[in-house]
PDB file of C-alpha atoms in Angstrom:
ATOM      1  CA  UNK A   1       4.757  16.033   8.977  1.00 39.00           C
ATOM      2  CA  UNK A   2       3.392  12.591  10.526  1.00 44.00           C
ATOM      3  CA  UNK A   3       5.010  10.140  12.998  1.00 46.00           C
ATOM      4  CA  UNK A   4       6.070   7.231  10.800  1.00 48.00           C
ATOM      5  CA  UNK A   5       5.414   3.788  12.250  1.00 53.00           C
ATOM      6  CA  UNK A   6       9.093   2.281  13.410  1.00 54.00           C
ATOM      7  CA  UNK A   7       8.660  -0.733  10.481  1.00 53.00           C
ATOM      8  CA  UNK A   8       8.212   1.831   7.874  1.00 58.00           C
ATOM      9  CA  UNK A   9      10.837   4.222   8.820  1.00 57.00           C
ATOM     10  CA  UNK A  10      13.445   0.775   9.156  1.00 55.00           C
ATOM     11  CA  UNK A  11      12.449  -0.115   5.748  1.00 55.00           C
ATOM     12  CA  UNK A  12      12.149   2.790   3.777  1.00 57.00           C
ATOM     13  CA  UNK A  13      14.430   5.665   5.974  1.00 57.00           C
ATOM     14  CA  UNK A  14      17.324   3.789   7.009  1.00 57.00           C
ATOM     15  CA  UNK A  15      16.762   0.755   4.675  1.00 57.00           C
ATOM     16  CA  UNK A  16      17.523  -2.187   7.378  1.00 52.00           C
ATOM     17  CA  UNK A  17      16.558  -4.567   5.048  1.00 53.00           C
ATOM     18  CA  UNK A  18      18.400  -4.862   1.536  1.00 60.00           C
ATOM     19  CA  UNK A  19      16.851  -7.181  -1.339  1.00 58.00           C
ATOM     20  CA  UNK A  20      19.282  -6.344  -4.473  1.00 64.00           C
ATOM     21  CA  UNK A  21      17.384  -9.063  -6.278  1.00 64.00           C
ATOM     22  CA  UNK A  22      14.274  -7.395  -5.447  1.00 59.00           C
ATOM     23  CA  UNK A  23      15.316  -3.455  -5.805  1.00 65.00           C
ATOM     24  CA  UNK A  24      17.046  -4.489  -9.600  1.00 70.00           C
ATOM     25  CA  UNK A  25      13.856  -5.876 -10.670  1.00 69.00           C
ATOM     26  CA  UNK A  26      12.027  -3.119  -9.252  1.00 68.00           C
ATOM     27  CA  UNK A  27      13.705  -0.386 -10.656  1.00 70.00           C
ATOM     28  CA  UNK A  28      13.444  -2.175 -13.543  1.00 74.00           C
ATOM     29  CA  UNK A  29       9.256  -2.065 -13.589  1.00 72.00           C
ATOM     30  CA  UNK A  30       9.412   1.271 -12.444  1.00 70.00           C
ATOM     31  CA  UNK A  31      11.924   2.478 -15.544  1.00 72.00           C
ATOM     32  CA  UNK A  32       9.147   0.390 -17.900  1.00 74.00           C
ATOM     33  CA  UNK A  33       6.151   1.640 -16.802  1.00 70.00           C
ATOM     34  CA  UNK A  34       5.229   5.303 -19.087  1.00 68.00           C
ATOM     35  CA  UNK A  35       4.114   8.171 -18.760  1.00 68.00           C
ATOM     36  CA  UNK A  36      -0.209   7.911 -18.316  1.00 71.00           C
ATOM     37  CA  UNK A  37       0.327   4.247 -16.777  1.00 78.00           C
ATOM     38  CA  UNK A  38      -1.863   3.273 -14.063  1.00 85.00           C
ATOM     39  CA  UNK A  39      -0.367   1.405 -11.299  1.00 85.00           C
ATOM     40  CA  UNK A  40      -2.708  -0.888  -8.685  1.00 89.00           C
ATOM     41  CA  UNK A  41      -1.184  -0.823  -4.825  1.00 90.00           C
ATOM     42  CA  UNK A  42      -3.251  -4.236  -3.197  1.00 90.00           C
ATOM     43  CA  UNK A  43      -2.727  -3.910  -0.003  1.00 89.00           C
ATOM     44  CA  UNK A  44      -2.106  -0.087   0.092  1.00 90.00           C
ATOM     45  CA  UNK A  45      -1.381   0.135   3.955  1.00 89.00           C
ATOM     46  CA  UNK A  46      -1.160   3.984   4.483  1.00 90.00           C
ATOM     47  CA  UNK A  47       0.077   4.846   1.062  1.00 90.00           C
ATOM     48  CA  UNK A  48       4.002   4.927   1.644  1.00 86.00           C
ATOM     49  CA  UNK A  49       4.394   2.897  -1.875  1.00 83.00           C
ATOM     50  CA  UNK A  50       1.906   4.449  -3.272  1.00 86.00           C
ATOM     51  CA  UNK A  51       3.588   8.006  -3.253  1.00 85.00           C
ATOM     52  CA  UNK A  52       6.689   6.488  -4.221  1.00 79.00           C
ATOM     53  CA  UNK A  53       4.957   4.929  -6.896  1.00 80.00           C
ATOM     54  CA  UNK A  54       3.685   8.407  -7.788  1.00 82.00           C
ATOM     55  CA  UNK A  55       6.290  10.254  -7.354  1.00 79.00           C
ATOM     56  CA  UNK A  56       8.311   7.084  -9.464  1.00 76.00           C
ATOM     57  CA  UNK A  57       6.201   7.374 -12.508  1.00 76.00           C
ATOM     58  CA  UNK A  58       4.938  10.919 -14.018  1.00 73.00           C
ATOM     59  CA  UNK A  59       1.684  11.312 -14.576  1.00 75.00           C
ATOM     60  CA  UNK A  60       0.282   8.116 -13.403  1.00 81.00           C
ATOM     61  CA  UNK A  61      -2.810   6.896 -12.112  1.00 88.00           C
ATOM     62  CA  UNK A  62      -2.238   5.449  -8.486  1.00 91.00           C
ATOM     63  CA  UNK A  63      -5.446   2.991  -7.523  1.00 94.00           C
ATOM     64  CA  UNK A  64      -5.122   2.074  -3.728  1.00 96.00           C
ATOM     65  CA  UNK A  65      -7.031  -0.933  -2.189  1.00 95.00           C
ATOM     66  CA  UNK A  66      -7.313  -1.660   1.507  1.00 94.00           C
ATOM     67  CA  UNK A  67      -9.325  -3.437   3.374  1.00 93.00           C
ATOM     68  CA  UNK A  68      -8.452  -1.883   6.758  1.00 90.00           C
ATOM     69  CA  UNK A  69     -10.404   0.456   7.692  1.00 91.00           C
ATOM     70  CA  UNK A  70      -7.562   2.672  10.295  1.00 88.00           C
ATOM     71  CA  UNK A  71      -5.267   1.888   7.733  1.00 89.00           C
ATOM     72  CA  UNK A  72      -7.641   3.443   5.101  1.00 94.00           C
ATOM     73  CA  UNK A  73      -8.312   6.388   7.084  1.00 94.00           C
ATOM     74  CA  UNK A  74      -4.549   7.240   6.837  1.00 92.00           C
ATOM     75  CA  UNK A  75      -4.309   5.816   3.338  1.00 94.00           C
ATOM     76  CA  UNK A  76      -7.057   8.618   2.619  1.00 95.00           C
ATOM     77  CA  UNK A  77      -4.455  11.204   4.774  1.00 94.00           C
ATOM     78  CA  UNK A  78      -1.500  10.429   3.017  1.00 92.00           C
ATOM     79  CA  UNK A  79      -2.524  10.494  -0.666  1.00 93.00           C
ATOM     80  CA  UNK A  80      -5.341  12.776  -1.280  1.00 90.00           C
ATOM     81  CA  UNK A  81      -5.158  14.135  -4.640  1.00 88.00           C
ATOM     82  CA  UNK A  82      -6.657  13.516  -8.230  1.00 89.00           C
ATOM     83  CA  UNK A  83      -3.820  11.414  -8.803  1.00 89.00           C
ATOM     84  CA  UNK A  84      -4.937   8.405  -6.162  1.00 94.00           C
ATOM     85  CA  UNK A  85      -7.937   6.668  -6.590  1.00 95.00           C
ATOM     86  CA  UNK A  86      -8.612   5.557  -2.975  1.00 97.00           C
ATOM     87  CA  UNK A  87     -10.513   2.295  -1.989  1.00 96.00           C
ATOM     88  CA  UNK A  88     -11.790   0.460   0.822  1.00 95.00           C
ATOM     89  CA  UNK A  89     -12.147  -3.127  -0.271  1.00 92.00           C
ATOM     90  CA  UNK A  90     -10.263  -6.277  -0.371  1.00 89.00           C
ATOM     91  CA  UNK A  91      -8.953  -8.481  -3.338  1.00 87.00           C
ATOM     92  CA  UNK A  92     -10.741 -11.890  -4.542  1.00 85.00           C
ATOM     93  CA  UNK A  93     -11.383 -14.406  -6.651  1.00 87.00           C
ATOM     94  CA  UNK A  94     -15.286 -13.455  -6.794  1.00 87.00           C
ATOM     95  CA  UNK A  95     -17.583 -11.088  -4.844  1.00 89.00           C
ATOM     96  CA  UNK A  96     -17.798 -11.686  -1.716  1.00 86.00           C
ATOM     97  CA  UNK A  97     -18.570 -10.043   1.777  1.00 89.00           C
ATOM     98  CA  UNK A  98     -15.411  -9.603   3.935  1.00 86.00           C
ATOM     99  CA  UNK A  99     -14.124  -8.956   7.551  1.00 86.00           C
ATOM    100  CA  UNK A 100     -10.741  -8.089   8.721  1.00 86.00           C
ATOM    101  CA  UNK A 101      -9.457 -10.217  11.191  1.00 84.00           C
ATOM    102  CA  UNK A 102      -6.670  -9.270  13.655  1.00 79.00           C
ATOM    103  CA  UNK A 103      -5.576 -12.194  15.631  1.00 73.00           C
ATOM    104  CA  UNK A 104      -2.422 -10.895  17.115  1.00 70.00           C
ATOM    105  CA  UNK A 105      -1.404  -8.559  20.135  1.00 60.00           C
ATOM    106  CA  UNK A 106       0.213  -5.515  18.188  1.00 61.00           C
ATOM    107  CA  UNK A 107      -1.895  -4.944  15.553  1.00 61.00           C
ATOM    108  CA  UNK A 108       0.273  -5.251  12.909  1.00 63.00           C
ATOM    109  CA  UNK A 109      -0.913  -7.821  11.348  1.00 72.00           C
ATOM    110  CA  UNK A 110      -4.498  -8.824  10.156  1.00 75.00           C
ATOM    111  CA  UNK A 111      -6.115 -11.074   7.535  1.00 80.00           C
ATOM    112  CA  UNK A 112      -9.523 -10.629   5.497  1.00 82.00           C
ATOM    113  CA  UNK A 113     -12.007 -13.313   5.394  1.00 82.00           C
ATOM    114  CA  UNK A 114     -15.439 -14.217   3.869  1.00 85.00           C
ATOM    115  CA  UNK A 115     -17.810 -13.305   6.611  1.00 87.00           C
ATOM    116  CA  UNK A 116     -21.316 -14.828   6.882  1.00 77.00           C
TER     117      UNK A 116
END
């Protein structure tokens, strides 16, 4: 078992933060999608949607992308079988070289831009 990081465990554990909108529409993509489907996470983090996505739809192709690289490393961790297709890249418009940027104190946040 792994230490989950205190945003995670607020969101997902003890759900702090309620978005019925949000969860009805949800459910209601999850409920769609069939069995076979493939399902892209942008943005995986560590792969806490990404199981749930999983574990949500039977059978299903999970594709992870993250551009982080400690984030990928426990992305990698966390969902590890032939089930996850695991990448370390970014998302754009056209192909480009990229950098992660972290311009805060607490590492929580980061953005990805074109480097040079």
């Amino acid at each position: 078992m792994f230490a989950l990081p205190t945003i995670i465990e607020s969101l997902i554990i003890s759900k702090d933060f309620k978005f019925p909108t949000l969860d009805k529409n949800f459910k209601k993509i999850i409920k769609s999608l069939s069995k076979g489907d493939i399902c892209i996470d942008c943005g995986a983090n560590i792969g806490c949607s990404s199981i749930y996505f999983r574990k949500s739809i039977n059978n299903s192709k999970i594709i992870n992308i993250e551009p982080d690289k400690k984030n990928f490393q426990l992305l990698e961790l966390n969902c590890k079988s032939e089930n996850f297709e695991n990448i370390n890249s970014a998302i754009a418009s056209n192909k480009i070289k990229f950098e992660v940027i972290r311009e805060n104190f607490d590492n929580r946040g980061y953005k990805v831009r074109e480097s040079t």
